[in-house]
JSON list of C-alpha atoms in Angstrom, two decimals:
[
{"chain": "A", "resi": 3, "resn": "MET", "atom": "CA", "xyz": [23.89, 109.85, -41.19]},
{"chain": "A", "resi": 4, "resn": "LEU", "atom": "CA", "xyz": [25.07, 107.16, -43.76]},
{"chain": "A", "resi": 5, "resn": "GLN", "atom": "CA", "xyz": [28.12, 106.54, -41.67]},
{"chain": "A", "resi": 6, "resn": "LYS", "atom": "CA", "xyz": [26.09, 106.14, -38.44]},
{"chain": "A", "resi": 7, "resn": "ALA", "atom": "CA", "xyz": [23.84, 103.63, -39.72]},
{"chain": "A", "resi": 8, "resn": "PHE", "atom": "CA", "xyz": [26.75, 101.73, -41.28]},
{"chain": "A", "resi": 9, "resn": "THR", "atom": "CA", "xyz": [28.42, 101.94, -37.84]},
{"chain": "A", "resi": 10, "resn": "PHE", "atom": "CA", "xyz": [25.27, 100.35, -36.10]},
{"chain": "A", "resi": 11, "resn": "TYR", "atom": "CA", "xyz": [24.87, 97.45, -38.50]},
{"chain": "A", "resi": 12, "resn": "THR", "atom": "CA", "xyz": [28.76, 96.86, -38.09]},
{"chain": "A", "resi": 13, "resn": "ILE", "atom": "CA", "xyz": [28.59, 96.35, -34.32]},
{"chain": "A", "resi": 14, "resn": "ILE", "atom": "CA", "xyz": [25.39, 94.21, -34.74]},
{"chain": "A", "resi": 15, "resn": "LEU", "atom": "CA", "xyz": [27.19, 91.96, -36.98]},
{"chain": "A", "resi": 16, "resn": "LEU", "atom": "CA", "xyz": [30.27, 91.60, -34.96]},
{"chain": "A", "resi": 17, "resn": "LEU", "atom": "CA", "xyz": [28.10, 90.80, -31.75]},
{"chain": "A", "resi": 18, "resn": "PHE", "atom": "CA", "xyz": [26.12, 88.50, -33.52]},
{"chain": "A", "resi": 19, "resn": "LEU", "atom": "CA", "xyz": [29.68, 86.62, -34.92]},
{"chain": "A", "resi": 20, "resn": "VAL", "atom": "CA", "xyz": [30.85, 87.07, -31.24]},
{"chain": "A", "resi": 21, "resn": "ALA", "atom": "CA", "xyz": [27.97, 84.85, -30.07]},
{"chain": "A", "resi": 22, "resn": "CYS", "atom": "CA", "xyz": [28.03, 82.31, -32.55]},
{"chain": "A", "resi": 23, "resn": "LYS", "atom": "CA", "xyz": [31.83, 81.72, -31.32]},
{"chain": "A", "resi": 24, "resn": "ASP", "atom": "CA", "xyz": [31.11, 81.40, -28.03]},
{"chain": "A", "resi": 25, "resn": "SER", "atom": "CA", "xyz": [28.25, 79.29, -27.79]},
{"chain": "A", "resi": 26, "resn": "PRO", "atom": "CA", "xyz": [29.19, 75.79, -26.56]},
{"chain": "A", "resi": 27, "resn": "LYS", "atom": "CA", "xyz": [29.83, 73.04, -29.10]},
{"chain": "A", "resi": 28, "resn": "ASN", "atom": "CA", "xyz": [28.34, 69.35, -28.27]},
{"chain": "A", "resi": 29, "resn": "THR", "atom": "CA", "xyz": [31.50, 67.36, -29.31]},
{"chain": "A", "resi": 30, "resn": "LYS", "atom": "CA", "xyz": [29.40, 64.10, -28.71]},
{"chain": "A", "resi": 31, "resn": "SER", "atom": "CA", "xyz": [27.03, 62.62, -31.19]},
{"chain": "A", "resi": 32, "resn": "SER", "atom": "CA", "xyz": [23.53, 62.19, -30.33]},
{"chain": "A", "resi": 33, "resn": "GLU", "atom": "CA", "xyz": [23.86, 58.59, -29.88]},
{"chain": "A", "resi": 34, "resn": "GLU", "atom": "CA", "xyz": [26.74, 58.84, -27.40]},
{"chain": "A", "resi": 35, "resn": "ILE", "atom": "CA", "xyz": [24.34, 61.09, -25.25]},
{"chain": "A", "resi": 36, "resn": "VAL", "atom": "CA", "xyz": [21.12, 59.51, -25.66]},
{"chain": "A", "resi": 37, "resn": "THR", "atom": "CA", "xyz": [22.11, 55.71, -25.53]},
{"chain": "A", "resi": 38, "resn": "PRO", "atom": "CA", "xyz": [23.07, 54.37, -22.39]},
{"chain": "A", "resi": 39, "resn": "GLN", "atom": "CA", "xyz": [25.74, 52.31, -21.43]},
{"chain": "A", "resi": 40, "resn": "LYS", "atom": "CA", "xyz": [25.17, 48.95, -22.76]},
{"chain": "A", "resi": 41, "resn": "ASN", "atom": "CA", "xyz": [24.14, 46.47, -19.97]},
{"chain": "A", "resi": 42, "resn": "THR", "atom": "CA", "xyz": [25.59, 43.09, -20.68]},
{"chain": "A", "resi": 43, "resn": "PRO", "atom": "CA", "xyz": [24.76, 39.70, -19.04]},
{"chain": "A", "resi": 44, "resn": "LYS", "atom": "CA", "xyz": [27.00, 38.79, -15.93]},
{"chain": "A", "resi": 45, "resn": "THR", "atom": "CA", "xyz": [28.19, 35.65, -17.78]},
{"chain": "A", "resi": 46, "resn": "ASP", "atom": "CA", "xyz": [32.01, 36.32, -16.28]},
{"chain": "A", "resi": 47, "resn": "SER", "atom": "CA", "xyz": [30.83, 35.88, -13.00]},
{"chain": "A", "resi": 48, "resn": "ILE", "atom": "CA", "xyz": [28.64, 32.84, -13.85]},
{"chain": "A", "resi": 49, "resn": "SER", "atom": "CA", "xyz": [31.76, 31.15, -15.71]},
{"chain": "A", "resi": 50, "resn": "LYS", "atom": "CA", "xyz": [34.20, 31.62, -12.64]},
{"chain": "A", "resi": 51, "resn": "LYS", "atom": "CA", "xyz": [31.77, 30.23, -10.39]},
{"chain": "A", "resi": 52, "resn": "LYS", "atom": "CA", "xyz": [31.57, 27.22, -12.84]},
{"chain": "A", "resi": 53, "resn": "GLU", "atom": "CA", "xyz": [35.31, 26.95, -12.96]},
{"chain": "A", "resi": 54, "resn": "LEU", "atom": "CA", "xyz": [35.48, 27.13, -9.37]},
{"chain": "A", "resi": 55, "resn": "LYS", "atom": "CA", "xyz": [32.82, 24.49, -8.66]},
{"chain": "A", "resi": 56, "resn": "GLU", "atom": "CA", "xyz": [34.77, 21.16, -9.55]},
{"chain": "A", "resi": 57, "resn": "GLU", "atom": "CA", "xyz": [33.08, 18.14, -10.24]},
{"chain": "A", "resi": 58, "resn": "LYS", "atom": "CA", "xyz": [32.87, 16.13, -7.13]},
{"chain": "A", "resi": 59, "resn": "PHE", "atom": "CA", "xyz": [34.92, 12.93, -7.34]},
{"chain": "A", "resi": 60, "resn": "VAL", "atom": "CA", "xyz": [33.79, 10.08, -5.40]},
{"chain": "A", "resi": 61, "resn": "LEU", "atom": "CA", "xyz": [35.48, 6.58, -4.89]},
{"chain": "A", "resi": 62, "resn": "THR", "atom": "CA", "xyz": [33.82, 3.59, -5.41]},
{"chain": "A", "resi": 63, "resn": "GLU", "atom": "CA", "xyz": [34.33, -0.29, -5.78]},
{"chain": "A", "resi": 64, "resn": "ASP", "atom": "CA", "xyz": [34.79, 0.27, -9.57]},
{"chain": "A", "resi": 65, "resn": "ASN", "atom": "CA", "xyz": [37.11, 3.04, -9.62]},
{"chain": "A", "resi": 66, "resn": "ALA", "atom": "CA", "xyz": [38.97, 2.66, -6.16]},
{"chain": "A", "resi": 67, "resn": "ILE", "atom": "CA", "xyz": [41.91, 0.52, -7.46]},
{"chain": "A", "resi": 68, "resn": "ASP", "atom": "CA", "xyz": [42.65, 2.30, -10.77]},
{"chain": "A", "resi": 69, "resn": "PHE", "atom": "CA", "xyz": [42.63, 5.70, -8.91]},
{"chain": "A", "resi": 70, "resn": "PHE", "atom": "CA", "xyz": [45.07, 4.64, -5.82]},
{"chain": "A", "resi": 71, "resn": "PHE", "atom": "CA", "xyz": [47.44, 2.98, -8.68]},
{"chain": "A", "resi": 72, "resn": "ASN", "atom": "CA", "xyz": [47.78, 6.10, -10.35]},
{"chain": "A", "resi": 73, "resn": "TYR", "atom": "CA", "xyz": [47.46, 8.16, -7.21]},
{"chain": "A", "resi": 74, "resn": "ASN", "atom": "CA", "xyz": [50.59, 6.27, -5.52]},
{"chain": "A", "resi": 75, "resn": "LYS", "atom": "CA", "xyz": [52.70, 7.23, -8.79]},
{"chain": "A", "resi": 76, "resn": "THR", "atom": "CA", "xyz": [52.52, 11.12, -8.03]},
{"chain": "A", "resi": 77, "resn": "LEU", "atom": "CA", "xyz": [53.39, 10.50, -4.47]},
{"chain": "A", "resi": 78, "resn": "LYS", "atom": "CA", "xyz": [56.92, 11.29, -3.15]},
{"chain": "A", "resi": 79, "resn": "GLU", "atom": "CA", "xyz": [56.00, 11.58, 0.56]},
{"chain": "A", "resi": 80, "resn": "ASN", "atom": "CA", "xyz": [55.75, 8.33, 2.71]},
{"chain": "A", "resi": 81, "resn": "LYS", "atom": "CA", "xyz": [55.35, 9.74, 6.46]},
{"chain": "A", "resi": 82, "resn": "VAL", "atom": "CA", "xyz": [52.47, 10.84, 8.33]},
{"chain": "A", "resi": 83, "resn": "LYS", "atom": "CA", "xyz": [52.44, 12.72, 11.62]},
{"chain": "A", "resi": 84, "resn": "ILE", "atom": "CA", "xyz": [49.28, 12.14, 13.93]},
{"chain": "A", "resi": 85, "resn": "THR", "atom": "CA", "xyz": [48.71, 14.29, 16.69]},
{"chain": "A", "resi": 86, "resn": "THR", "atom": "CA", "xyz": [46.38, 13.11, 19.60]},
{"chain": "A", "resi": 87, "resn": "ASN", "atom": "CA", "xyz": [45.22, 14.77, 22.89]},
{"chain": "A", "resi": 88, "resn": "HIS", "atom": "CA", "xyz": [47.79, 12.66, 24.24]},
{"chain": "A", "resi": 89, "resn": "GLY", "atom": "CA", "xyz": [50.69, 13.48, 22.13]},
{"chain": "A", "resi": 90, "resn": "SER", "atom": "CA", "xyz": [52.02, 12.85, 18.68]},
{"chain": "A", "resi": 91, "resn": "PHE", "atom": "CA", "xyz": [53.56, 10.07, 16.83]},
{"chain": "A", "resi": 92, "resn": "THR", "atom": "CA", "xyz": [54.92, 9.98, 13.24]},
{"chain": "A", "resi": 93, "resn": "LEU", "atom": "CA", "xyz": [54.42, 6.82, 10.75]},
{"chain": "A", "resi": 94, "resn": "GLU", "atom": "CA", "xyz": [56.58, 5.62, 7.95]},
{"chain": "A", "resi": 95, "resn": "LEU", "atom": "CA", "xyz": [54.59, 4.04, 5.27]},
{"chain": "A", "resi": 96, "resn": "PHE", "atom": "CA", "xyz": [55.90, 1.17, 3.26]},
{"chain": "A", "resi": 97, "resn": "ASN", "atom": "CA", "xyz": [56.41, 1.77, -0.40]},
{"chain": "A", "resi": 98, "resn": "ASN", "atom": "CA", "xyz": [55.84, -1.60, -1.90]},
{"chain": "A", "resi": 99, "resn": "VAL", "atom": "CA", "xyz": [52.21, -1.64, -0.57]},
{"chain": "A", "resi": 100, "resn": "PRO", "atom": "CA", "xyz": [50.90, 1.00, -2.85]},
{"chain": "A", "resi": 101, "resn": "TYR", "atom": "CA", "xyz": [47.34, 0.56, -2.38]},
{"chain": "A", "resi": 102, "resn": "HIS", "atom": "CA", "xyz": [47.04, 0.98, 1.38]},
{"chain": "A", "resi": 103, "resn": "LYS", "atom": "CA", "xyz": [49.93, 3.30, 1.38]},
{"chain": "A", "resi": 104, "resn": "ALA", "atom": "CA", "xyz": [48.44, 5.69, -1.44]},
{"chain": "A", "resi": 105, "resn": "ASN", "atom": "CA", "xyz": [44.90, 5.61, 0.55]},
{"chain": "A", "resi": 106, "resn": "PHE", "atom": "CA", "xyz": [46.27, 6.48, 3.77]},
{"chain": "A", "resi": 107, "resn": "ILE", "atom": "CA", "xyz": [47.81, 9.54, 2.35]},
{"chain": "A", "resi": 108, "resn": "TYR", "atom": "CA", "xyz": [44.88, 10.49, 0.25]},
{"chain": "A", "resi": 109, "resn": "LEU", "atom": "CA", "xyz": [42.73, 10.28, 3.49]},
{"chain": "A", "resi": 110, "resn": "THR", "atom": "CA", "xyz": [45.15, 12.27, 5.15]},
{"chain": "A", "resi": 111, "resn": "LYS", "atom": "CA", "xyz": [45.11, 14.97, 2.80]},
{"chain": "A", "resi": 112, "resn": "LYS", "atom": "CA", "xyz": [41.37, 15.28, 2.49]},
{"chain": "A", "resi": 113, "resn": "GLY", "atom": "CA", "xyz": [41.54, 15.81, 6.33]},
{"chain": "A", "resi": 114, "resn": "TYR", "atom": "CA", "xyz": [39.62, 12.74, 6.90]},
{"chain": "A", "resi": 115, "resn": "PHE", "atom": "CA", "xyz": [41.26, 11.71, 10.21]},
{"chain": "A", "resi": 116, "resn": "ASN", "atom": "CA", "xyz": [40.74, 15.12, 11.87]},
{"chain": "A", "resi": 117, "resn": "ASN", "atom": "CA", "xyz": [38.66, 14.70, 14.83]},
{"chain": "A", "resi": 118, "resn": "THR", "atom": "CA", "xyz": [38.29, 11.12, 14.44]},
{"chain": "A", "resi": 119, "resn": "TYR", "atom": "CA", "xyz": [39.07, 8.79, 17.74]},
{"chain": "A", "resi": 120, "resn": "PHE", "atom": "CA", "xyz": [41.27, 6.03, 18.78]},
{"chain": "A", "resi": 121, "resn": "HIS", "atom": "CA", "xyz": [38.02, 4.14, 19.27]},
{"chain": "A", "resi": 122, "resn": "ARG", "atom": "CA", "xyz": [38.83, 0.67, 20.15]},
{"chain": "A", "resi": 123, "resn": "ILE", "atom": "CA", "xyz": [42.15, -0.06, 22.69]},
{"chain": "A", "resi": 124, "resn": "VAL", "atom": "CA", "xyz": [42.92, -3.61, 23.40]},
{"chain": "A", "resi": 125, "resn": "LYS", "atom": "CA", "xyz": [45.46, -3.72, 26.27]},
{"chain": "A", "resi": 126, "resn": "ASN", "atom": "CA", "xyz": [48.82, -4.87, 25.28]},
{"chain": "A", "resi": 127, "resn": "PHE", "atom": "CA", "xyz": [47.52, -5.86, 21.79]},
{"chain": "A", "resi": 128, "resn": "ILE", "atom": "CA", "xyz": [46.36, -2.77, 19.71]},
{"chain": "A", "resi": 129, "resn": "ILE", "atom": "CA", "xyz": [44.98, 0.67, 19.49]},
{"chain": "A", "resi": 130, "resn": "GLN", "atom": "CA", "xyz": [42.55, 0.88, 16.52]},
{"chain": "A", "resi": 131, "resn": "GLY", "atom": "CA", "xyz": [41.70, 4.38, 15.18]},
{"chain": "A", "resi": 132, "resn": "GLY", "atom": "CA", "xyz": [39.91, 6.10, 12.30]},
{"chain": "A", "resi": 133, "resn": "ASN", "atom": "CA", "xyz": [36.21, 6.07, 13.12]},
{"chain": "A", "resi": 134, "resn": "ALA", "atom": "CA", "xyz": [34.18, 8.28, 15.36]},
{"chain": "A", "resi": 135, "resn": "ASP", "atom": "CA", "xyz": [30.43, 8.53, 16.46]},
{"chain": "A", "resi": 136, "resn": "ASN", "atom": "CA", "xyz": [29.79, 12.12, 14.87]},
{"chain": "A", "resi": 137, "resn": "VAL", "atom": "CA", "xyz": [28.20, 13.56, 12.19]},
{"chain": "A", "resi": 138, "resn": "GLU", "atom": "CA", "xyz": [31.31, 15.36, 10.64]},
{"chain": "A", "resi": 139, "resn": "THR", "atom": "CA", "xyz": [32.97, 12.05, 10.09]},
{"chain": "A", "resi": 140, "resn": "SER", "atom": "CA", "xyz": [30.06, 10.31, 8.46]},
{"chain": "A", "resi": 141, "resn": "LYS", "atom": "CA", "xyz": [29.84, 13.20, 6.33]},
{"chain": "A", "resi": 142, "resn": "LYS", "atom": "CA", "xyz": [33.48, 12.99, 5.31]},
{"chain": "A", "resi": 143, "resn": "ARG", "atom": "CA", "xyz": [32.76, 9.23, 4.14]},
{"chain": "A", "resi": 144, "resn": "ARG", "atom": "CA", "xyz": [29.96, 10.08, 2.01]},
{"chain": "A", "resi": 145, "resn": "GLU", "atom": "CA", "xyz": [31.88, 12.85, 0.36]},
{"chain": "A", "resi": 146, "resn": "ILE", "atom": "CA", "xyz": [35.01, 10.67, -0.28]},
{"chain": "A", "resi": 147, "resn": "GLY", "atom": "CA", "xyz": [33.26, 7.54, -1.15]},
{"chain": "A", "resi": 148, "resn": "ARG", "atom": "CA", "xyz": [32.23, 3.73, -0.33]},
{"chain": "A", "resi": 149, "resn": "TYR", "atom": "CA", "xyz": [34.76, 1.17, -1.04]},
{"chain": "A", "resi": 150, "resn": "LEU", "atom": "CA", "xyz": [37.12, -1.58, 0.24]},
{"chain": "A", "resi": 151, "resn": "LEU", "atom": "CA", "xyz": [40.89, -2.35, -0.47]},
{"chain": "A", "resi": 152, "resn": "PRO", "atom": "CA", "xyz": [42.34, -5.89, -1.53]},
{"chain": "A", "resi": 153, "resn": "PRO", "atom": "CA", "xyz": [44.63, -7.59, 1.18]},
{"chain": "A", "resi": 154, "resn": "ASP", "atom": "CA", "xyz": [48.34, -7.08, 0.12]},
{"chain": "A", "resi": 155, "resn": "THR", "atom": "CA", "xyz": [49.88, -9.86, 2.66]},
{"chain": "A", "resi": 156, "resn": "ARG", "atom": "CA", "xyz": [52.98, -11.25, 0.60]},
{"chain": "A", "resi": 157, "resn": "LYS", "atom": "CA", "xyz": [55.11, -8.29, 0.85]},
{"chain": "A", "resi": 158, "resn": "GLY", "atom": "CA", "xyz": [57.25, -9.88, 3.64]},
{"chain": "A", "resi": 159, "resn": "HIS", "atom": "CA", "xyz": [55.64, -7.50, 6.50]},
{"chain": "A", "resi": 160, "resn": "LYS", "atom": "CA", "xyz": [54.96, -8.93, 9.86]},
{"chain": "A", "resi": 161, "resn": "HIS", "atom": "CA", "xyz": [52.53, -7.49, 12.68]},
{"chain": "A", "resi": 162, "resn": "HIS", "atom": "CA", "xyz": [56.03, -6.30, 14.59]},
{"chain": "A", "resi": 163, "resn": "ARG", "atom": "CA", "xyz": [55.47, -4.02, 17.88]},
{"chain": "A", "resi": 164, "resn": "GLY", "atom": "CA", "xyz": [54.93, -0.46, 16.02]},
{"chain": "A", "resi": 165, "resn": "VAL", "atom": "CA", "xyz": [53.40, -1.56, 12.82]},
{"chain": "A", "resi": 166, "resn": "ILE", "atom": "CA", "xyz": [50.52, -0.15, 11.42]},
{"chain": "A", "resi": 167, "resn": "SER", "atom": "CA", "xyz": [47.90, -2.33, 9.65]},
{"chain": "A", "resi": 168, "resn": "MET", "atom": "CA", "xyz": [44.43, -2.25, 8.12]},
{"chain": "A", "resi": 169, "resn": "PRO", "atom": "CA", "xyz": [41.31, -4.23, 9.71]},
{"chain": "A", "resi": 170, "resn": "SER", "atom": "CA", "xyz": [39.04, -5.92, 7.36]},
{"chain": "A", "resi": 171, "resn": "SER", "atom": "CA", "xyz": [35.36, -5.07, 6.89]},
{"chain": "A", "resi": 172, "resn": "GLU", "atom": "CA", "xyz": [32.78, -6.82, 8.88]},
{"chain": "A", "resi": 173, "resn": "ILE", "atom": "CA", "xyz": [30.10, -6.27, 6.39]},
{"chain": "A", "resi": 174, "resn": "ASN", "atom": "CA", "xyz": [29.65, -9.15, 3.56]},
{"chain": "A", "resi": 175, "resn": "ASN", "atom": "CA", "xyz": [33.48, -9.67, 3.10]},
{"chain": "A", "resi": 176, "resn": "PRO", "atom": "CA", "xyz": [34.34, -13.30, 2.75]},
{"chain": "A", "resi": 177, "resn": "HIS", "atom": "CA", "xyz": [37.74, -11.95, 0.90]},
{"chain": "A", "resi": 178, "resn": "MET", "atom": "CA", "xyz": [38.84, -10.12, 3.95]},
{"chain": "A", "resi": 179, "resn": "LEU", "atom": "CA", "xyz": [38.98, -6.69, 1.92]},
{"chain": "A", "resi": 180, "resn": "ALA", "atom": "CA", "xyz": [40.35, -4.03, 4.02]},
{"chain": "A", "resi": 181, "resn": "SER", "atom": "CA", "xyz": [38.29, -1.20, 5.44]},
{"chain": "A", "resi": 182, "resn": "PRO", "atom": "CA", "xyz": [40.21, 2.05, 4.43]},
{"chain": "A", "resi": 183, "resn": "TYR", "atom": "CA", "xyz": [39.04, 4.40, 6.96]},
{"chain": "A", "resi": 184, "resn": "GLU", "atom": "CA", "xyz": [40.55, 2.67, 10.08]},
{"chain": "A", "resi": 185, "resn": "PHE", "atom": "CA", "xyz": [43.72, 1.31, 11.09]},
{"chain": "A", "resi": 186, "resn": "PHE", "atom": "CA", "xyz": [45.45, -0.32, 13.94]},
{"chain": "A", "resi": 187, "resn": "ILE", "atom": "CA", "xyz": [48.73, -0.25, 15.60]},
{"chain": "A", "resi": 188, "resn": "VAL", "atom": "CA", "xyz": [50.40, -3.24, 17.31]},
{"chain": "A", "resi": 189, "resn": "VAL", "atom": "CA", "xyz": [51.79, -2.69, 20.76]},
{"chain": "A", "resi": 190, "resn": "THR", "atom": "CA", "xyz": [52.44, -6.29, 21.76]},
{"chain": "A", "resi": 191, "resn": "LYS", "atom": "CA", "xyz": [56.01, -6.87, 22.58]},
{"chain": "A", "resi": 192, "resn": "PRO", "atom": "CA", "xyz": [57.70, -8.13, 20.16]},
{"chain": "A", "resi": 193, "resn": "GLY", "atom": "CA", "xyz": [54.94, -8.36, 18.04]},
{"chain": "A", "resi": 194, "resn": "SER", "atom": "CA", "xyz": [51.14, -9.90, 17.08]},
{"chain": "A", "resi": 195, "resn": "TYR", "atom": "CA", "xyz": [52.25, -12.47, 14.54]},
{"chain": "A", "resi": 196, "resn": "HIS", "atom": "CA", "xyz": [49.04, -14.39, 14.59]},
{"chain": "A", "resi": 197, "resn": "LEU", "atom": "CA", "xyz": [47.69, -11.43, 12.55]},
{"chain": "A", "resi": 198, "resn": "ASP", "atom": "CA", "xyz": [50.08, -12.13, 9.60]},
{"chain": "A", "resi": 199, "resn": "GLY", "atom": "CA", "xyz": [48.37, -13.35, 6.58]},
{"chain": "A", "resi": 200, "resn": "ASN", "atom": "CA", "xyz": [45.09, -11.74, 7.36]},
{"chain": "A", "resi": 201, "resn": "TYR", "atom": "CA", "xyz": [45.81, -8.11, 7.63]},
{"chain": "A", "resi": 202, "resn": "THR", "atom": "CA", "xyz": [47.89, -5.70, 5.71]},
{"chain": "A", "resi": 203, "resn": "PRO", "atom": "CA", "xyz": [50.78, -4.08, 7.53]},
{"chain": "A", "resi": 204, "resn": "PHE", "atom": "CA", "xyz": [51.34, -0.97, 5.63]},
{"chain": "A", "resi": 205, "resn": "GLY", "atom": "CA", "xyz": [53.67, 0.88, 7.67]},
{"chain": "A", "resi": 206, "resn": "LYS", "atom": "CA", "xyz": [55.28, 1.57, 11.23]},
{"chain": "A", "resi": 207, "resn": "VAL", "atom": "CA", "xyz": [55.98, 3.98, 13.85]},
{"chain": "A", "resi": 208, "resn": "ILE", "atom": "CA", "xyz": [59.19, 5.62, 13.55]},
{"chain": "A", "resi": 209, "resn": "LYS", "atom": "CA", "xyz": [58.86, 8.23, 16.47]},
{"chain": "A", "resi": 210, "resn": "GLY", "atom": "CA", "xyz": [56.83, 8.84, 19.37]},
{"chain": "A", "resi": 211, "resn": "MET", "atom": "CA", "xyz": [55.86, 4.83, 20.41]},
{"chain": "A", "resi": 212, "resn": "ASP", "atom": "CA", "xyz": [55.58, 6.31, 23.90]},
{"chain": "A", "resi": 213, "resn": "VAL", "atom": "CA", "xyz": [52.54, 8.17, 22.70]},
{"chain": "A", "resi": 214, "resn": "VAL", "atom": "CA", "xyz": [51.36, 5.19, 21.60]},
{"chain": "A", "resi": 215, "resn": "ASP", "atom": "CA", "xyz": [51.75, 2.79, 24.74]},
{"chain": "A", "resi": 216, "resn": "ILE", "atom": "CA", "xyz": [49.93, 5.90, 26.53]},
{"chain": "A", "resi": 217, "resn": "ILE", "atom": "CA", "xyz": [47.03, 5.56, 24.59]},
{"chain": "A", "resi": 218, "resn": "ASN", "atom": "CA", "xyz": [46.80, 1.84, 24.85]},
{"chain": "A", "resi": 219, "resn": "ALA", "atom": "CA", "xyz": [46.99, 2.54, 28.65]},
{"chain": "A", "resi": 220, "resn": "GLN", "atom": "CA", "xyz": [43.83, 4.47, 28.87]},
{"chain": "A", "resi": 221, "resn": "PRO", "atom": "CA", "xyz": [40.96, 2.99, 30.64]},
{"chain": "A", "resi": 222, "resn": "VAL", "atom": "CA", "xyz": [38.48, 1.28, 28.73]},
{"chain": "A", "resi": 223, "resn": "ASP", "atom": "CA", "xyz": [34.99, -0.24, 29.15]},
{"chain": "A", "resi": 224, "resn": "SER", "atom": "CA", "xyz": [33.97, -4.03, 28.71]},
{"chain": "A", "resi": 225, "resn": "GLY", "atom": "CA", "xyz": [33.67, -3.36, 24.66]},
{"chain": "A", "resi": 226, "resn": "ASP", "atom": "CA", "xyz": [37.28, -1.97, 24.57]},
{"chain": "A", "resi": 227, "resn": "TRP", "atom": "CA", "xyz": [35.99, 1.62, 24.05]},
{"chain": "A", "resi": 228, "resn": "PRO", "atom": "CA", "xyz": [37.88, 4.08, 25.91]},
{"chain": "A", "resi": 229, "resn": "VAL", "atom": "CA", "xyz": [36.32, 5.80, 28.83]},
{"chain": "A", "resi": 230, "resn": "ASN", "atom": "CA", "xyz": [37.42, 8.93, 27.82]},
{"chain": "A", "resi": 231, "resn": "ASN", "atom": "CA", "xyz": [37.57, 10.13, 23.88]},
{"chain": "A", "resi": 232, "resn": "VAL", "atom": "CA", "xyz": [41.27, 9.80, 22.66]},
{"chain": "A", "resi": 233, "resn": "ILE", "atom": "CA", "xyz": [40.96, 11.91, 19.81]},
{"chain": "A", "resi": 234, "resn": "ILE", "atom": "CA", "xyz": [43.14, 12.37, 16.75]},
{"chain": "A", "resi": 235, "resn": "LEU", "atom": "CA", "xyz": [43.39, 16.23, 16.43]},
{"chain": "A", "resi": 236, "resn": "LYS", "atom": "CA", "xyz": [45.27, 16.29, 13.09]},
{"chain": "A", "resi": 237, "resn": "ALA", "atom": "CA", "xyz": [46.99, 13.82, 10.61]},
{"chain": "A", "resi": 238, "resn": "GLU", "atom": "CA", "xyz": [49.23, 15.67, 8.25]},
{"chain": "A", "resi": 239, "resn": "VAL", "atom": "CA", "xyz": [51.48, 14.18, 5.45]},
{"chain": "A", "resi": 240, "resn": "LEU", "atom": "CA", "xyz": [55.28, 15.27, 6.13]},
{"chain": "A", "resi": 241, "resn": "LYS", "atom": "CA", "xyz": [57.45, 16.23, 3.29]}
]
C-alpha cells in the first residue's frame, strides 16, 4: 500500500516537472513587447528636400559683371551649335571678349535660347535672334535675371560677314549697354563695318553660313518680322 502511494506521488511529481519544462519561455522583456516601435519625425526626408532645393541665383545690374568675370575663368568651351527649323550652324566665340562670351555660354547652358526665334530679318544685312513672344521665354528671363552688359568694342573685332554681335538695349540706355538675351549675325558681303564701335562682336560662324543665308532669305513683313516663325529649336555648347 505504501509502495503504491509512493509510486503515485512519484508519477505526479514527474508530470509536474515535465509540464514546467515544456512551457514556453518568453525571451523578450516586457518592455520589448509592450513598447511600440519608436515613431521618429521624418527629418531625413525634409533635410533632403532642403538640400535638393538650391537657393535661386538671379542676375542683376549689381552682380552680373563680377559673376561673368569669374564664370569665364571656369570655361573651356568656346563653340555653340544653333539648330533651327531651317538647319544648323556653329559659332566660335572670341576669347578676348570675356563678358559677352561667358554670357552667351551661360544662357546656352541654361537652355534660354531653346524655342526662341530669329525675330528680325533685314535682307542682306542681319538676322537677329534670342527673343520670342511666348510665356516660356518671358519666364526664363525672369528666372535668369535683369541686367545689361558693358560694350567691349576695342578688341579689334569688326563686323565682317558671319560675325555674331550683341545689340544694345533700347530702354533708358545712353551708354549703349548690350541686351544680353539677343544677338545678331551679319550677312552683308564683305561686312557691315558702320556697326563697328557701337556694338560688340563676340564670335563668328565657322560652319553652316549657308543656313544663315537661308534664314536671311525668308519672307518678312513691313517691320522685318518673318512671315513664318524661324525657330531656334536648340542651342548647345560643344566640347
